[in-house]
Amino acid sequence: VALFPACAGRFVKRTVSVEGLPDPEARRCILCNNGGVAFGHVVIDGSLPSTAGPLPDTFFDRAVGTRPMADGSLGGPLLRVKCLDFHDGQ
């Protein structure tokens, strides 16, 4: 994460000047605050499926709830990592 600080950051809403636009405007930006990365662990009763083709949605943690709140508080982590342990040990 040290090499990619944006991965451990959070979305914030900031007023920024954008090249080519006459006035500053509100934009969603990444605050590199080392807020952390979400890690999950799941034990799956079954064998590792073939990795050819799409994998089930249950294998992934979606990065939802990342937008900053209306009161200015920060949303959730931008990067989510899910470790899967399968019954066959893979």
XYZ file of N, CA, C and O in Angstrom:
360
model
N 0.828 -1.183 0.000
C 0.000 0.000 0.000
C 0.879 1.255 0.000
O 0.474 2.288 -0.484
N 2.097 1.141 0.532
C 2.985 2.305 0.573
C 3.301 2.821 -0.829
O 3.496 4.024 -1.020
N 3.344 1.928 -1.818
C 3.627 2.347 -3.189
C 2.404 2.920 -3.895
O 2.535 3.592 -4.914
N 1.211 2.642 -3.375
C -0.029 3.108 -3.977
C -0.903 3.758 -2.902
O -1.909 3.187 -2.480
N -0.542 4.959 -2.430
C -1.266 5.565 -1.308
C -2.745 5.813 -1.585
O -3.543 5.832 -0.655
N -3.121 5.968 -2.836
C -4.540 6.188 -3.141
C -5.386 4.979 -2.760
O -6.563 5.111 -2.443
N -4.792 3.771 -2.762
C -5.547 2.558 -2.420
C -6.003 2.562 -0.969
O -7.010 1.963 -0.633
N -5.256 3.222 -0.091
C -5.616 3.274 1.335
C -6.274 4.594 1.686
O -6.478 4.903 2.847
N -6.628 5.368 0.674
C -7.255 6.668 0.908
C -8.765 6.582 0.949
O -9.357 5.498 0.980
N -9.378 7.729 0.955
C -10.839 7.839 0.970
C -11.268 8.945 0.005
O -10.536 9.901 -0.223
N -12.474 8.792 -0.533
C -13.027 9.851 -1.366
C -13.420 11.041 -0.503
O -13.951 10.878 0.597
N -13.160 12.231 -1.010
C -13.599 13.473 -0.387
C -14.138 14.375 -1.484
O -13.839 14.187 -2.654
N -14.949 15.322 -1.110
C -15.449 16.302 -2.067
C -14.705 17.601 -1.806
O -14.702 18.105 -0.684
N -14.031 18.111 -2.834
C -13.232 19.318 -2.702
C -13.547 20.267 -3.853
O -13.873 19.832 -4.951
N -13.413 21.555 -3.587
C -13.518 22.548 -4.640
C -12.121 22.740 -5.211
O -11.186 23.070 -4.487
N -11.985 22.467 -6.503
C -10.673 22.510 -7.153
C -10.742 23.354 -8.419
O -11.807 23.524 -9.014
N -9.594 23.871 -8.809
C -9.471 24.576 -10.088
C -9.068 23.554 -11.135
O -8.129 22.781 -10.938
N -9.798 23.535 -12.227
C -9.544 22.588 -13.298
C -9.063 23.356 -14.513
O -9.699 24.339 -14.927
N -7.941 22.926 -15.068
C -7.391 23.596 -16.241
C -8.411 23.592 -17.369
O -9.036 22.582 -17.661
N -8.617 24.742 -17.950
C -9.555 24.869 -19.060
C -10.951 25.304 -18.635
O -11.786 25.592 -19.477
N -11.237 25.309 -17.331
C -12.533 25.773 -16.841
C -12.350 27.136 -16.175
O -11.351 27.367 -15.485
N -13.319 28.036 -16.362
C -13.148 29.400 -15.838
C -13.206 29.514 -14.314
O -12.541 30.369 -13.731
N -13.987 28.667 -13.659
C -14.173 28.785 -12.214
C -13.893 27.459 -11.514
O -14.088 26.386 -12.092
N -13.475 27.514 -10.240
C -13.330 26.274 -9.473
C -14.673 25.561 -9.351
O -15.727 26.193 -9.385
N -14.627 24.256 -9.232
C -15.861 23.487 -9.066
C -15.641 22.314 -8.129
O -14.510 21.887 -7.903
N -16.731 21.801 -7.574
C -16.672 20.668 -6.642
C -16.407 19.386 -7.426
O -17.069 19.124 -8.431
N -15.430 18.635 -6.959
C -15.069 17.362 -7.576
C -14.805 16.322 -6.502
O -14.429 16.645 -5.388
N -14.996 15.061 -6.850
C -14.633 13.975 -5.945
C -13.151 13.688 -6.144
O -12.683 13.478 -7.249
N -12.399 13.685 -5.059
C -10.952 13.471 -5.084
C -10.609 12.357 -4.099
O -11.402 12.017 -3.235
N -9.401 11.834 -4.220
C -8.922 10.831 -3.269
C -7.996 11.512 -2.274
O -7.001 12.120 -2.650
N -8.344 11.413 -1.005
C -7.517 11.909 0.086
C -6.595 10.768 0.517
O -7.057 9.751 1.017
N -5.296 10.917 0.275
C -4.328 9.869 0.627
C -4.001 9.982 2.114
O -2.965 10.515 2.504
N -4.899 9.471 2.952
C -4.783 9.626 4.399
C -4.386 8.332 5.111
O -4.404 8.261 6.329
N -4.052 7.295 4.350
C -3.711 5.985 4.918
C -4.842 5.475 5.813
O -4.612 4.910 6.877
N -6.086 5.681 5.358
C -7.258 5.260 6.110
C -7.429 3.762 6.198
O -8.229 3.264 6.974
N -6.669 3.013 5.415
C -6.706 1.565 5.513
C -7.413 0.882 4.361
O -8.122 1.495 3.584
N -7.165 -0.392 4.266
C -7.731 -1.267 3.248
C -8.580 -2.297 3.974
O -8.209 -2.752 5.052
N -9.707 -2.672 3.396
C -10.577 -3.671 4.026
C -10.136 -5.077 3.621
O -9.988 -5.373 2.441
N -9.895 -5.930 4.620
C -9.541 -7.320 4.368
C -10.646 -8.218 4.897
O -11.162 -7.998 5.986
N -11.005 -9.221 4.108
C -12.015 -10.185 4.529
C -11.496 -11.603 4.340
O -10.576 -11.843 3.560
N -12.089 -12.551 5.049
C -11.695 -13.943 4.945
C -12.957 -14.804 4.958
O -13.834 -14.609 5.792
N -13.024 -15.741 4.015
C -14.182 -16.627 3.920
C -13.687 -18.049 3.664
O -12.796 -18.268 2.842
N -14.260 -19.010 4.384
C -13.994 -20.428 4.130
C -15.152 -20.944 3.287
O -16.318 -20.802 3.664
N -14.814 -21.540 2.150
C -15.841 -22.008 1.212
C -15.862 -23.534 1.213
O -14.828 -24.176 1.016
N -17.037 -24.091 1.449
C -17.213 -25.540 1.449
C -17.329 -26.001 0.005
O -18.399 -25.969 -0.587
N -16.229 -26.409 -0.563
C -16.207 -26.844 -1.949
C -14.808 -26.693 -2.504
O -13.882 -26.251 -1.827
N -14.664 -27.066 -3.754
C -13.373 -26.990 -4.425
C -13.236 -25.682 -5.181
O -14.225 -25.044 -5.530
N -11.997 -25.322 -5.442
C -11.714 -24.137 -6.236
C -12.300 -24.312 -7.632
O -12.019 -25.304 -8.302
N -13.136 -23.385 -8.087
C -13.703 -23.512 -9.426
C -12.665 -23.137 -10.486
O -11.628 -22.558 -10.174
N -12.959 -23.468 -11.705
C -12.087 -23.080 -12.809
C -12.024 -21.551 -12.871
O -13.025 -20.864 -12.689
N -10.840 -21.033 -13.110
C -10.700 -19.576 -13.229
C -10.942 -19.103 -14.656
O -10.822 -17.912 -14.942
N -11.285 -20.028 -15.565
C -11.660 -19.645 -16.927
C -13.126 -19.233 -16.909
O -13.989 -20.016 -16.538
N -13.382 -18.017 -17.240
C -14.759 -17.520 -17.227
C -15.019 -16.710 -15.972
O -14.162 -16.594 -15.097
N -16.206 -16.162 -15.856
C -16.519 -15.314 -14.693
C -16.613 -16.137 -13.406
O -17.049 -17.280 -13.404
N -16.172 -15.502 -12.324
C -16.259 -16.120 -10.996
C -17.506 -15.610 -10.284
O -17.997 -14.526 -10.582
N -18.017 -16.359 -9.317
C -19.224 -15.938 -8.599
C -19.011 -14.614 -7.853
O -17.917 -14.320 -7.362
N -20.068 -13.829 -7.751
C -20.018 -12.553 -7.032
C -19.613 -12.726 -5.573
O -19.021 -11.823 -4.986
N -19.921 -13.881 -4.991
C -19.607 -14.107 -3.578
C -18.095 -14.159 -3.323
O -17.672 -14.102 -2.187
N -17.293 -14.260 -4.379
C -15.843 -14.288 -4.235
C -15.259 -12.885 -4.071
O -14.068 -12.740 -3.857
N -16.077 -11.867 -4.185
C -15.583 -10.496 -4.182
C -16.330 -9.641 -3.167
O -17.506 -9.859 -2.917
N -15.629 -8.688 -2.591
C -16.252 -7.653 -1.772
C -16.296 -6.393 -2.617
O -15.250 -5.856 -3.009
N -17.471 -5.939 -2.917
C -17.613 -4.741 -3.743
C -17.311 -3.496 -2.919
O -17.628 -3.422 -1.737
N -16.696 -2.547 -3.565
C -16.349 -1.282 -2.894
C -17.568 -0.367 -2.920
O -17.675 0.543 -3.730
N -18.514 -0.628 -2.023
C -19.713 0.196 -1.909
C -19.581 1.073 -0.669
O -18.798 0.786 0.232
N -20.319 2.139 -0.641
C -20.275 3.035 0.515
C -18.984 3.829 0.594
O -18.514 4.150 1.680
N -18.402 4.140 -0.561
C -17.130 4.858 -0.570
C -17.300 6.370 -0.674
O -16.365 7.109 -0.402
N -18.471 6.822 -1.060
C -18.674 8.271 -1.220
C -18.666 8.964 0.131
O -19.130 8.411 1.125
N -18.146 10.200 0.156
C -18.182 10.954 1.413
C -19.628 11.238 1.807
O -20.509 11.384 0.957
N -19.883 11.308 3.099
C -21.229 11.564 3.609
C -21.584 13.043 3.463
O -20.722 13.891 3.304
N -22.867 13.335 3.532
C -23.341 14.711 3.409
C -22.772 15.610 4.504
O -22.559 16.802 4.299
N -22.482 15.020 5.677
C -21.941 15.818 6.781
C -20.427 16.008 6.670
O -19.794 16.586 7.547
N -19.814 15.471 5.594
C -18.380 15.627 5.383
C -17.541 14.480 5.897
O -16.343 14.431 5.652
N -18.158 13.531 6.628
C -17.380 12.390 7.110
C -17.018 11.481 5.930
O -17.657 11.484 4.898
N -15.965 10.701 6.128
C -15.428 9.878 5.054
C -16.216 8.598 4.877
O -16.779 8.058 5.826
N -16.242 8.110 3.643
C -16.868 6.832 3.348
C -15.905 5.692 3.617
O -14.876 5.858 4.266
N -16.226 4.522 3.081
C -15.426 3.329 3.324
C -14.201 3.231 2.446
O -13.948 4.076 1.587
N -13.409 2.164 2.632
C -12.168 1.982 1.892
C -12.405 1.789 0.401
O -13.403 1.203 -0.016
N -11.445 2.265 -0.405
C -11.542 2.137 -1.854
C -11.068 0.769 -2.329
O -11.502 0.282 -3.364
N -10.177 0.152 -1.582
C -9.655 -1.164 -1.943
C -10.141 -2.193 -0.930
O -10.026 -1.997 0.273
N -10.693 -3.290 -1.433
C -11.162 -4.393 -0.584
C -10.473 -5.669 -1.050
O -10.428 -5.957 -2.234
N -9.939 -6.425 -0.118
C -9.242 -7.670 -0.416
C -9.971 -8.790 0.315
O -10.237 -8.683 1.505
N -10.296 -9.859 -0.414
C -11.005 -10.988 0.191
C -10.181 -12.252 -0.015
O -9.885 -12.635 -1.138
N -9.792 -12.879 1.076
C -9.030 -14.127 1.048
C -10.019 -15.285 1.128
O -10.854 -15.332 2.025
N -9.922 -16.208 0.185
C -10.827 -17.351 0.136
C -10.062 -18.633 0.442
O -9.021 -18.892 -0.147
N -10.565 -19.431 1.370
C -10.026 -20.755 1.667
C -11.054 -21.787 1.208
O -12.194 -21.777 1.670
N -10.623 -22.666 0.299
C -11.512 -23.695 -0.206
C -11.295 -25.007 0.533
O -10.211 -25.268 1.060
N -12.329 -25.827 0.572
C -12.320 -27.099 1.298
C -11.151 -27.973 0.870
O -10.561 -28.681 1.689
N -10.770 -27.920 -0.413
C -9.688 -28.775 -0.911
C -8.301 -28.171 -0.641
O -7.291 -28.675 -1.124
N -8.248 -27.089 0.149
C -6.973 -26.518 0.556
C -6.342 -25.545 -0.413
O -5.204 -25.151 -0.233
N -7.054 -25.164 -1.437
C -6.473 -24.210 -2.398
C -6.920 -22.802 -2.082
O -7.879 -22.543 -1.476
